[in-house]
Amino acid sequence: MFEISIASRHLIYRKRQTFLSIIAIALAVGISIFFTSLANGSQQLLTEIVIEKLPHITVYPKEGDDYIYLYRSLIDKIKNDIEVDTVAYSLASKASFSFKDRTKNVLLKGIVPKDEDEIYQISQSMILGNLSSIMGGKNVVLGRKLANDLKLKMGDNVEASFPNANRAQLTVVGIFDTGTPLDEQAAFVSLKTSQGFVGKGDIVNVIEARLDDIFQSNAVAQKLKSQTNYEAEGWQETYPEIRSSLAASRFWTGITVILVMIVAFLGIANTMTMRVMDKTQEIGMLMSIGARRLNIMKIFLLESCILGILGSILGCVIGFLAVIAVGSFKFGIEAGGEEITSVPLVIIPMDFLTYPLLAIVLCLAAGLYPAIRASRLDPVIAIRD
Amino acid sequence: MSDKNIIEIRDLTKIYKNGVDVLAVDGVNLDIKEGEFLAIVGPSGSGKSTLLNMIGLLDTPTSGTIRLKDVDVTKATPDERARFRNKELGFVFQYHHLIPEFSAMENVMIPLLIAGKNKDVARARAQELLDKVNLNDKLNNRPNQLSGGQNQRVAVARALANSPSVVIGDELTGNLDTKTSNLIYELLRELNRKLDQTFILVTHDMHMAEKTDRILRLVDGKIVCELKRQGDGFIESKVCDLGEDNGKIRRV
Ligand SMILES: Nc1ncnc2c1ncn2[C@@H]1O[C@H](COP(=O)(O)OP(=O)(O)OP(=O)(O)O)[C@@H](O)[C@H]1O
Ligand SMILES: [Mg+2]
């Protein structure tokens, strides 16, 4: 393989050009790895929120109905046939809360505290009182922002009024702070209490469930819908903003990767074209002493391949160090009820294989045209030039 | 020099067709014997390089044939031609065209490596050849660490690497001063004698041409004169129109 010694000698003696090309590829690989880790990190953060704090599947009444009447058998069916373990049922209705001269619209949800906790983890977010206290009569637990807006304190009696039911007095027995929109909108009473307000007997209007694999939720919802005729949707439909934010972060990462790879591709294509031009006479000479077209092509393809490999290795190091450096930078913000203390970054080992491979393939592609041109030179003209 | 023809050229013609036709080589017939030391002279544009490039399989004739060691090379495929250039032909150009990043030794090794020889064999052969051109003390020098004449000697060693049937030189001393040119020609003469190596050399310089055994004069793509060495001088073997060079030749 005399081609490789010629190729590597060319690279060594063109230090500046070689160095710049390697840097271009390294940046492309490093930036790709870094931004992918960032996207992975925010995806993980969002999925954790979905997994821990939100229902994965929500079941509503059949089309045309306002309530789920036979909810116990439906829940049995869900548990047995669809094999979903964690299920909570509730009766939610719109209400408005008044205290002294203040009034606010709320979503009043009649729940079974233990079940609801499995889905929303309210108990963990209680700052005053506890969730199970709603079981002892006409008691309510509400979000911190809602309580602040109404100037409610523990033990206060708030007046709840409904579109289709009589007013009622509810005693504040707990306040929670989840860091989500629930804090401003939601109030919990016992299922019995809210069934009392509605006055239609033992009914619910929402069933929520959790799955082991959140990315199965659409499929499971579809299955539920076709087997039971109840309306069912996955979290992607219930919380479209989460889905679109996941999609957006993937989209922008993709755009970033494509752009930096294009820049690296053009850089290598340019470098290789210049190299072939610089080496025209040498190519003519090599042909005159018996090098075949394939030999000439190999020399220049090897050069771009070596640039790709070295650039990729450096790029992996740069990407890894960037992730470590940015990841160790500490601060405190709150998002989704969780305190984030550093930029969420998740490294996937596969990225250290895919991006270098992509870069090497691009380098070969960028070197292909100049290499073919080199191999097609007319030796007589090449030597004279 | 043996009686065997190593090259037989018949009715060789080259017409360049770039808009206007240029008849660069016009029906040349020429036999070259094994071990011959041959010079081709002629005015600028007379077709010397064109003829040489066709003999060297770098260029293809428009018509006519070249037989190299009884093989019609005009019909060879590109890969076969590359193999012939590697094994049967050696080139020395006006500029040495050494690879600047390689040492003298490595430059001489390249044709051997292209031929598929392993590195050790190639290294030993390169050393032997650089010894033959009196550069055994410069093996590891790169072209920019050598003089013009030394580089041209490395190029000669490279041309000899695979023991070619013919070494072709186009103005190979065109860039050197007279003294250095003389040394190179003496070296080639020595190699010709010692190795029975065939040389075909194109030159502008009659003094250099006179160091050979046979001088061909090319005008407008035709051989118009042939002179053969006889002792210290030359005799015309056919009617000659020596043009500007007339009178410069020592005749018997
Ligand atoms: N690639 C080409 N295309 C067109 N015409 C060419 C080409 N190469 C050479 N010629 C023409 O062919 C003729 C012979 O050229 P050639 O280079 O063989 O001459 P030469 O005897 O080597 O001249 P010099 O002594 O100046 O090197 C010239 O008229 C030249 O212009
Ligand atoms: Mg010429």
XYZ file of C-alpha atoms and ligand atoms in Angstrom:
669
model
C 0.000 0.000 0.000
C 2.237 2.796 -1.225
C -0.924 4.913 -1.481
C -1.227 5.246 2.251
C 2.360 6.405 2.692
C 1.909 9.043 -0.005
C -1.433 10.125 1.475
C -0.131 10.389 5.013
C 3.021 12.197 3.889
C 0.874 14.739 2.023
C -1.109 15.339 5.199
C 1.917 15.642 7.463
C 3.630 18.163 5.208
C 0.523 20.289 4.842
C 0.190 20.847 8.571
C -1.917 23.991 8.491
C -4.426 22.774 5.928
C -4.600 19.368 7.575
C -5.068 20.910 11.002
C -7.876 23.191 9.817
C -9.684 20.320 8.097
C -9.426 18.150 11.181
C -10.762 21.016 13.319
C -13.699 21.508 10.945
C -14.667 17.838 11.192
C -14.009 17.747 14.932
C -16.296 20.730 15.500
C -19.022 19.149 13.395
C -18.819 15.896 15.346
C -18.412 17.645 18.717
C -21.318 20.033 18.151
C -23.513 17.165 16.963
C -22.715 15.119 20.059
C -23.272 18.087 22.367
C -26.602 19.148 20.899
C -27.829 15.579 20.767
C -26.975 15.191 24.454
C -28.890 18.380 25.132
C -31.910 17.079 23.233
C -31.599 13.729 25.004
C -31.411 15.574 28.323
C -34.515 17.648 27.773
C -36.326 14.605 26.419
C -35.414 12.698 29.545
C -36.515 15.572 31.769
C -39.870 15.794 30.024
C -40.408 12.056 29.998
C -39.591 11.905 33.674
C -42.274 14.499 34.330
C -44.705 12.503 32.212
C -43.708 9.254 33.861
C -43.864 10.532 37.413
C -46.466 13.255 37.516
C -48.956 12.887 34.720
C -51.463 10.282 33.648
C -50.279 8.283 30.650
C -53.764 7.464 29.504
C -56.991 9.331 30.102
C -60.406 7.700 29.558
C -63.532 9.847 29.073
C -67.247 8.986 28.829
C -68.625 7.420 25.658
C -69.512 9.811 22.904
C -72.749 11.639 23.794
C -72.548 10.699 27.484
C -71.549 13.071 30.282
C -70.498 10.417 32.749
C -69.043 6.946 33.043
C -71.804 5.028 34.792
C -70.433 1.518 35.055
C -66.974 2.587 35.933
C -66.144 -0.287 38.257
C -66.571 -2.914 35.572
C -64.705 -0.704 33.119
C -61.784 -0.455 35.545
C -61.819 -4.233 36.027
C -61.739 -4.629 32.278
C -58.870 -2.177 31.973
C -56.918 -3.931 34.672
C -57.547 -7.445 33.360
C -57.741 -7.116 29.591
C -55.362 -4.257 28.916
C -53.091 -5.210 31.793
C -52.692 -1.756 33.250
C -52.091 -1.733 36.989
C -52.320 1.817 38.203
C -55.756 3.285 37.612
C -57.474 6.259 39.261
C -61.057 7.404 38.760
C -62.518 10.755 39.527
C -65.444 13.054 38.968
C -64.275 16.452 37.805
C -66.466 19.477 37.309
C -66.096 23.175 36.776
C -66.843 25.282 39.788
C -66.174 28.739 41.047
C -64.756 29.407 44.483
C -65.633 32.530 46.448
C -64.045 33.743 49.625
C -64.932 37.144 51.043
C -64.905 39.423 47.987
C -62.788 37.202 45.746
C -63.913 34.636 43.161
C -61.971 32.207 40.990
C -62.835 29.468 38.522
C -61.476 26.090 39.495
C -61.441 22.509 38.331
C -62.947 20.665 41.216
C -61.982 17.030 41.174
C -63.568 14.372 43.344
C -60.944 11.726 43.899
C -59.831 8.663 45.822
C -56.673 10.124 47.419
C -54.605 6.947 47.372
C -55.307 6.246 43.690
C -54.922 9.850 42.584
C -51.572 10.012 44.327
C -50.297 7.139 42.224
C -50.850 9.268 39.149
C -50.147 12.858 40.227
C -47.998 12.450 43.376
C -49.951 15.188 45.140
C -49.017 13.984 48.641
C -45.352 14.627 47.917
C -46.153 18.233 47.074
C -48.287 19.052 50.123
C -47.006 22.108 51.965
C -49.818 22.222 54.514
C -52.108 19.458 55.766
C -52.484 16.189 53.928
C -54.450 14.908 50.999
C -56.283 12.143 52.796
C -58.015 14.706 55.048
C -60.538 15.344 52.255
C -62.143 12.030 53.209
C -63.546 13.400 56.453
C -66.507 15.389 55.106
C -66.844 18.541 52.991
C -63.135 19.291 52.959
C -60.967 20.598 50.140
C -57.274 20.568 49.303
C -56.145 23.183 46.804
C -53.099 24.603 45.035
C -50.900 27.249 46.593
C -51.484 29.872 43.893
C -55.221 29.375 44.077
C -55.151 29.700 47.868
C -53.034 32.855 47.607
C -55.334 34.404 45.014
C -58.351 33.832 47.251
C -56.415 34.699 50.425
C -57.428 31.348 51.882
C -55.778 29.886 54.952
C -56.055 26.467 56.534
C -59.419 26.033 58.190
C -61.151 28.745 56.145
C -64.506 27.947 54.591
C -64.713 28.632 50.889
C -68.003 28.805 48.990
C -68.217 26.590 45.898
C -70.867 27.228 43.281
C -71.698 25.077 40.252
C -73.504 25.635 36.964
C -76.056 22.892 37.711
C -75.965 22.346 41.459
C -76.459 24.063 44.755
C -73.774 26.065 46.464
C -71.746 24.394 49.144
C -69.254 25.310 51.838
C -65.857 23.537 51.774
C -63.238 23.639 54.522
C -59.607 24.069 53.500
C -57.631 21.143 54.954
C -54.510 21.219 52.825
C -52.447 23.208 50.314
C -50.094 21.735 47.709
C -47.363 23.146 45.492
C -46.500 20.976 42.503
C -44.920 23.658 40.335
C -47.369 22.800 37.565
C -50.509 24.595 36.331
C -52.441 22.465 38.864
C -51.392 24.955 41.585
C -53.528 27.659 40.043
C -56.519 25.654 38.865
C -57.113 22.493 40.806
C -58.962 21.683 43.994
C -59.527 18.193 45.345
C -62.486 16.880 47.294
C -63.445 13.298 48.001
C -65.232 11.430 45.251
C -68.291 11.125 47.509
C -68.432 14.876 48.013
C -68.341 15.642 44.305
C -70.838 12.860 43.527
C -73.068 14.608 46.070
C -72.796 17.888 44.164
C -73.640 16.258 40.838
C -76.435 14.179 42.346
C -76.457 11.375 39.774
C -75.337 8.555 42.019
C -72.129 6.544 41.880
C -70.564 7.923 38.730
C -67.239 9.309 37.496
C -66.200 11.139 34.350
C -62.445 10.550 34.137
C -60.332 7.446 34.479
C -56.587 7.894 34.394
C -53.919 5.224 34.123
C -50.163 4.779 34.190
C -48.111 2.440 32.055
C -44.664 0.908 32.405
C -43.647 2.195 28.985
C -44.999 5.673 28.342
C -44.317 5.388 24.610
C -46.948 2.621 24.432
C -49.673 5.004 25.548
C -51.140 5.756 22.116
C -51.326 2.098 21.223
C -52.917 1.179 24.540
C -55.406 4.044 24.250
C -56.397 2.844 20.781
C -56.882 -0.672 22.075
C -59.002 0.566 24.945
C -61.131 2.642 22.646
C -61.834 -0.197 20.262
C -62.533 -2.713 23.035
C -64.746 -0.566 25.264
C -66.121 2.266 23.118
C -65.030 4.763 25.728
C -63.022 7.752 24.611
C -59.360 7.254 25.460
C -56.212 9.195 24.678
C -52.497 9.004 25.415
C -50.513 11.732 27.129
C -49.294 12.997 23.764
C -52.888 14.015 23.023
C -53.717 15.158 26.536
C -50.588 17.292 26.758
C -49.807 18.305 23.174
C -47.348 20.946 24.387
C -45.061 18.229 25.791
C -45.172 16.286 22.563
C -44.450 19.362 20.472
C -41.621 20.421 22.714
C -40.054 16.962 22.337
C -40.516 17.131 18.589
C -39.102 20.673 18.455
C -35.963 19.758 20.327
C -35.401 16.809 18.006
C -36.086 18.983 14.972
C -33.634 21.707 15.944
C -31.000 19.166 16.893
C -31.457 17.565 13.489
C -31.115 20.937 11.749
C -27.976 21.749 13.752
C -26.376 18.407 12.923
C -27.235 18.756 9.235
C -25.845 22.288 9.071
C -22.534 21.575 10.788
C -22.084 18.423 8.731
C -22.746 20.372 5.517
C -20.138 22.955 6.527
C -17.614 20.204 7.265
C -18.473 18.478 3.969
C -17.902 21.667 1.978
C -14.656 22.319 3.850
C -13.293 18.882 3.019
C -14.494 19.043 -0.580
C -12.684 22.376 -0.932
C -9.503 21.124 0.732
C -9.385 17.993 -1.386
C -9.991 19.924 -4.609
C -7.104 22.226 -3.702
C -4.868 19.285 -2.872
C -5.541 17.604 -6.198
C -4.775 20.882 -7.979
C -1.530 21.299 -6.018
C -0.511 17.758 -6.833
C -1.385 17.722 -10.544
C 2.226 17.312 -11.669
C 2.852 14.658 -9.074
C -0.221 12.764 -10.283
C 1.096 12.933 -13.848
C 4.478 11.666 -12.671
C 2.908 8.810 -10.687
C 0.914 7.799 -13.759
C 4.053 7.898 -15.897
C 5.802 5.489 -13.551
C 2.898 3.088 -13.690
C 0.314 4.150 -11.102
C -3.159 3.170 -12.249
C -6.249 5.311 -11.991
C -7.399 3.287 -9.004
C -4.075 3.931 -7.217
C -4.451 7.679 -7.723
C -8.057 7.616 -6.508
C -7.032 5.648 -3.452
C -4.379 8.209 -2.480
C -6.878 11.053 -2.315
C -9.706 9.017 -0.816
C -7.316 7.841 1.873
C -6.386 11.437 2.580
C -9.991 12.494 3.125
C -10.665 9.323 5.080
C -7.705 9.967 7.404
C -8.920 13.542 7.899
C -12.358 12.135 8.742
C -11.017 9.619 11.238
C -8.699 12.051 13.030
C -11.366 14.773 13.037
C -13.934 12.346 14.408
C -11.687 11.205 17.242
C -10.960 14.803 18.209
C -14.667 15.612 17.793
C -15.650 12.869 20.234
C -13.226 14.290 22.786
C -14.518 17.838 22.230
C -18.144 16.712 22.432
C -17.520 14.698 25.580
C -15.618 17.515 27.301
C -18.294 20.056 26.322
C -21.001 17.851 27.826
C -18.980 17.376 31.013
C -18.141 21.086 31.283
C -21.666 22.359 30.650
C -23.178 19.577 32.715
C -21.108 20.476 35.758
C -22.217 24.113 35.619
C -24.664 24.499 38.551
C -27.588 26.855 38.961
C -31.148 26.633 40.205
C -34.374 27.004 38.284
C -37.686 25.360 38.692
C -39.442 23.515 35.940
C -42.287 21.071 36.096
C -42.278 21.139 39.865
C -38.721 19.904 39.993
C -35.694 21.909 40.790
C -33.186 21.703 37.988
C -29.677 22.432 39.167
C -27.774 21.867 35.936
C -28.371 21.753 32.202
C -29.969 18.390 31.513
C -27.526 16.463 29.287
C -27.654 12.801 28.499
C -24.895 11.086 26.533
C -25.891 8.109 24.462
C -22.842 5.927 23.636
C -24.244 5.201 20.166
C -23.730 8.884 19.269
C -19.993 8.324 19.609
C -20.311 5.776 16.839
C -22.986 7.274 14.578
C -21.626 10.815 14.285
C -18.017 9.768 13.619
C -19.261 7.268 11.028
C -21.437 9.942 9.456
C -18.460 12.322 9.379
C -16.163 9.719 7.808
C -18.741 8.816 5.170
C -19.190 12.527 4.409
C -15.421 12.982 4.137
C -15.223 10.092 1.690
C -18.104 11.570 -0.298
C -16.444 14.994 -0.264
C -13.164 13.477 -1.444
C -14.765 11.303 -4.116
C -15.194 13.903 -6.844
C -11.688 15.399 -6.507
C -10.257 11.855 -6.343
C -12.087 10.814 -9.511
C -10.920 13.992 -11.234
C -7.349 13.229 -10.168
C -7.579 9.698 -11.537
C -8.891 10.963 -14.880
C -6.066 13.406 -15.505
C -4.155 13.061 -18.760
C -0.572 12.346 -17.637
C 1.001 14.323 -20.501
C -0.985 17.447 -19.671
C -0.690 16.940 -15.916
C 3.108 16.775 -16.030
C 3.373 19.831 -18.271
C 1.046 21.984 -16.116
C 24.142 -3.278 -27.995
C 22.518 -6.341 -29.538
C 20.914 -6.755 -32.943
C 17.509 -7.335 -31.476
C 14.939 -4.567 -31.974
C 13.414 -3.590 -28.670
C 11.104 -1.040 -30.299
C 9.622 -1.082 -33.786
C 7.644 1.946 -34.886
C 5.620 1.832 -38.091
C 3.870 4.760 -39.814
C 3.329 6.457 -36.497
C 1.148 9.545 -36.814
C -0.319 11.910 -34.276
C -2.815 14.580 -35.181
C -4.024 16.951 -32.452
C -7.572 18.034 -33.089
C -8.321 21.119 -31.046
C -10.319 23.125 -33.541
C -7.508 23.097 -36.095
C -5.669 19.878 -36.882
C -1.987 19.833 -35.949
C 0.079 17.091 -37.545
C 2.608 16.678 -34.729
C 4.119 13.355 -35.817
C 3.907 12.395 -39.463
C 4.337 8.749 -40.469
C 7.467 7.950 -38.505
C 9.208 4.585 -39.033
C 11.929 3.737 -36.556
C 13.639 0.687 -35.082
C 15.524 0.914 -31.812
C 17.923 -1.809 -30.789
C 18.385 -3.238 -27.352
C 21.109 -1.313 -25.535
C 21.020 1.625 -27.919
C 21.898 5.156 -26.808
C 19.780 7.384 -29.010
C 19.208 11.117 -29.272
C 16.341 12.912 -30.974
C 16.949 16.536 -31.952
C 14.956 19.092 -33.876
C 13.486 22.551 -33.709
C 10.866 23.518 -31.205
C 7.445 22.205 -32.133
C 8.833 19.512 -34.422
C 7.076 16.739 -32.514
C 9.884 15.363 -30.352
C 7.889 15.276 -27.116
C 4.836 13.946 -28.888
C 6.837 11.062 -30.347
C 8.475 10.357 -27.002
C 5.170 10.409 -25.125
C 3.723 7.880 -27.549
C 6.752 5.612 -27.168
C 6.372 6.045 -23.402
C 2.677 5.048 -23.586
C 1.590 8.340 -22.066
C -0.083 9.350 -25.298
C -1.926 7.375 -27.968
C -1.137 7.637 -31.671
C -3.754 8.639 -34.217
C -2.526 5.826 -36.448
C 0.412 3.484 -36.844
C 1.852 0.964 -34.428
C 4.478 0.713 -31.744
C 5.798 -2.728 -30.865
C 7.606 -2.954 -27.567
C 9.453 -6.262 -27.158
C 7.259 -7.711 -29.921
C 4.032 -6.634 -28.258
C 1.761 -4.179 -30.061
C 1.313 -1.719 -27.226
C -0.949 0.594 -29.236
C -3.722 -1.916 -28.667
C -3.180 -2.263 -24.892
C -5.861 -1.376 -22.327
C -5.237 1.515 -19.907
C -4.278 -0.904 -17.113
C -1.915 -2.828 -19.377
C -0.345 0.438 -20.467
C 0.115 1.401 -16.814
C 1.799 -1.945 -16.184
C 4.106 -1.430 -19.194
C 5.017 2.056 -17.977
C 5.837 0.613 -14.599
C 7.834 -2.403 -15.694
C 9.196 -1.744 -19.191
C 9.607 2.015 -19.334
C 11.473 4.576 -17.293
C 10.852 8.320 -17.530
C 13.077 11.267 -16.753
C 11.521 14.663 -17.343
C 12.915 18.165 -17.663
C 11.910 18.781 -14.055
C 12.765 15.982 -11.707
C 9.147 15.618 -10.452
C 10.305 13.971 -7.264
C 7.738 13.900 -4.472
C 8.867 16.749 -2.202
C 7.687 15.042 0.984
C 9.765 11.909 0.297
C 13.478 11.252 0.698
C 15.638 10.261 -2.266
C 15.366 6.655 -1.150
C 11.576 6.752 -0.822
C 11.201 8.416 -4.223
C 13.200 5.639 -5.868
C 11.132 3.028 -4.016
C 7.791 4.194 -5.450
C 7.926 2.412 -8.835
C 8.991 -0.734 -6.978
C 6.097 -0.461 -4.553
C 3.685 0.184 -7.425
C 5.052 -3.018 -8.970
C 4.032 -4.809 -5.776
C 7.502 -5.387 -4.321
C 7.659 -5.477 -0.558
C 9.262 -2.628 1.338
C 12.516 -4.381 2.212
C 13.149 -5.517 -1.332
C 12.290 -2.022 -2.601
C 14.593 -0.388 -0.071
C 17.522 -2.615 -0.965
C 16.997 -2.002 -4.683
C 16.667 1.772 -4.158
C 19.906 1.817 -2.224
C 21.686 -0.124 -4.959
C 20.431 2.303 -7.610
C 21.296 5.436 -5.649
C 24.723 3.924 -5.280
C 24.894 3.535 -9.071
C 24.116 7.229 -9.567
C 26.700 8.142 -6.898
C 24.254 9.353 -4.268
C 24.805 6.745 -1.590
C 25.521 9.505 0.921
C 22.217 11.324 0.247
C 19.719 8.521 0.733
C 17.639 10.336 3.314
C 17.757 13.813 1.801
C 14.543 15.274 0.486
C 14.500 17.031 -2.915
C 14.804 20.482 -1.335
C 17.992 19.317 0.381
C 19.597 18.306 -2.917
C 20.989 20.256 -5.884
C 19.339 20.271 -9.319
C 21.828 17.774 -10.673
C 21.501 15.504 -7.650
C 17.713 15.539 -7.944
C 17.964 14.654 -11.608
C 20.213 11.738 -10.674
C 17.596 10.554 -8.178
C 15.070 10.783 -11.009
C 17.378 8.642 -13.172
C 17.639 6.080 -10.379
C 13.826 6.077 -10.095
C 13.527 5.511 -13.868
C 15.815 2.495 -13.578
C 14.005 0.991 -10.582
C 12.172 -1.883 -12.282
C 14.977 -2.539 -14.814
C 12.955 -1.144 -17.714
C 13.582 -2.056 -21.345
C 13.819 1.604 -22.298
C 14.540 4.813 -20.413
C 13.077 7.914 -21.977
C 14.358 11.398 -21.226
C 12.692 14.553 -22.498
C 15.093 17.503 -22.155
C 16.304 15.905 -18.964
C 19.181 18.356 -18.686
C 17.124 21.308 -19.935
C 17.190 22.857 -16.506
C 20.832 22.246 -15.652
C 24.047 24.117 -16.420
C 26.466 22.712 -18.992
C 28.820 21.189 -16.475
C 26.072 19.351 -14.614
C 24.477 18.309 -17.909
C 27.751 16.786 -19.000
C 28.008 14.838 -15.752
C 24.490 13.489 -16.179
C 25.187 12.425 -19.768
C 28.359 10.714 -18.703
C 26.403 8.914 -16.015
C 23.790 7.808 -18.547
C 26.515 6.667 -20.920
C 28.072 4.648 -18.131
C 24.739 3.043 -17.251
C 24.206 2.303 -20.937
C 27.532 0.514 -21.131
C 27.406 -1.274 -17.783
C 23.757 -2.365 -17.825
C 23.227 -2.422 -21.585
C 20.386 -0.025 -20.798
C 18.508 1.455 -23.762
C 18.094 5.258 -23.673
C 16.057 7.547 -25.898
C 16.895 11.163 -25.171
C 15.325 14.283 -26.598
C 17.554 17.338 -26.495
C 17.990 20.779 -27.930
C 21.692 20.626 -27.343
C 23.851 19.146 -30.100
C 26.782 18.763 -27.702
C 24.711 16.423 -25.616
C 23.364 14.621 -28.669
C 26.910 13.984 -29.805
C 27.511 11.867 -26.737
C 25.072 9.267 -28.069
C 25.407 6.550 -30.728
C 22.675 7.690 -33.066
C 21.075 11.074 -33.669
C 17.684 11.487 -35.315
C 16.567 14.869 -36.507
C 12.876 15.552 -36.517
C 11.340 18.411 -38.517
C 7.586 18.928 -38.812
C 6.946 15.480 -37.385
C 9.204 13.668 -39.872
C 12.629 12.137 -39.411
C 14.698 14.151 -41.877
C 18.149 12.954 -40.928
C 19.859 10.029 -39.235
C 23.471 10.139 -38.047
C 25.375 7.126 -36.724
C 28.455 7.162 -34.565
C 31.620 5.969 -36.152
C 34.513 6.280 -33.756
C 34.700 9.917 -32.689
C 32.457 11.271 -35.398
C 29.137 10.628 -37.144
C 28.145 9.520 -40.605
C 24.889 10.272 -42.340
C 22.987 7.116 -43.049
C 20.559 8.929 -45.310
C 20.326 12.293 -47.008
C 20.270 14.922 -44.352
C 18.794 18.320 -44.001
C 20.425 19.395 -40.792
C 19.089 22.930 -40.923
C 20.368 25.144 -38.148
C 22.463 22.316 -36.701
C 24.416 21.833 -39.937
C 28.136 22.327 -39.482
C 27.995 21.699 -35.762
C 28.380 17.990 -36.226
C 31.817 16.421 -36.404
C 31.780 14.218 -39.435
C 34.048 11.323 -40.186
N -1.959 18.720 -26.456
C -1.741 19.331 -27.638
N -2.778 19.835 -28.314
C -2.592 20.439 -29.503
N -1.413 20.582 -30.065
C -0.322 20.112 -29.440
C -0.433 19.455 -28.179
N 0.789 19.075 -27.776
C 1.642 19.495 -28.757
N 0.971 20.100 -29.753
C 1.545 20.597 -30.992
O 2.203 19.551 -31.626
C 3.425 20.009 -32.203
C 4.584 19.214 -31.639
O 4.728 19.507 -30.262
P 5.844 18.863 -29.354
O 5.605 19.294 -27.967
O 5.896 17.424 -29.627
O 7.135 19.584 -29.928
P 8.619 19.480 -29.388
O 9.446 19.057 -30.544
O 8.688 18.680 -28.175
O 8.929 21.006 -29.050
P 9.896 21.595 -27.908
O 11.275 21.397 -28.393
O 9.507 23.010 -27.859
O 9.591 20.845 -26.658
C 3.523 21.485 -31.897
O 3.043 22.193 -33.004
C 2.589 21.662 -30.717
O 2.027 22.949 -30.753
Mg 9.156 19.018 -26.114
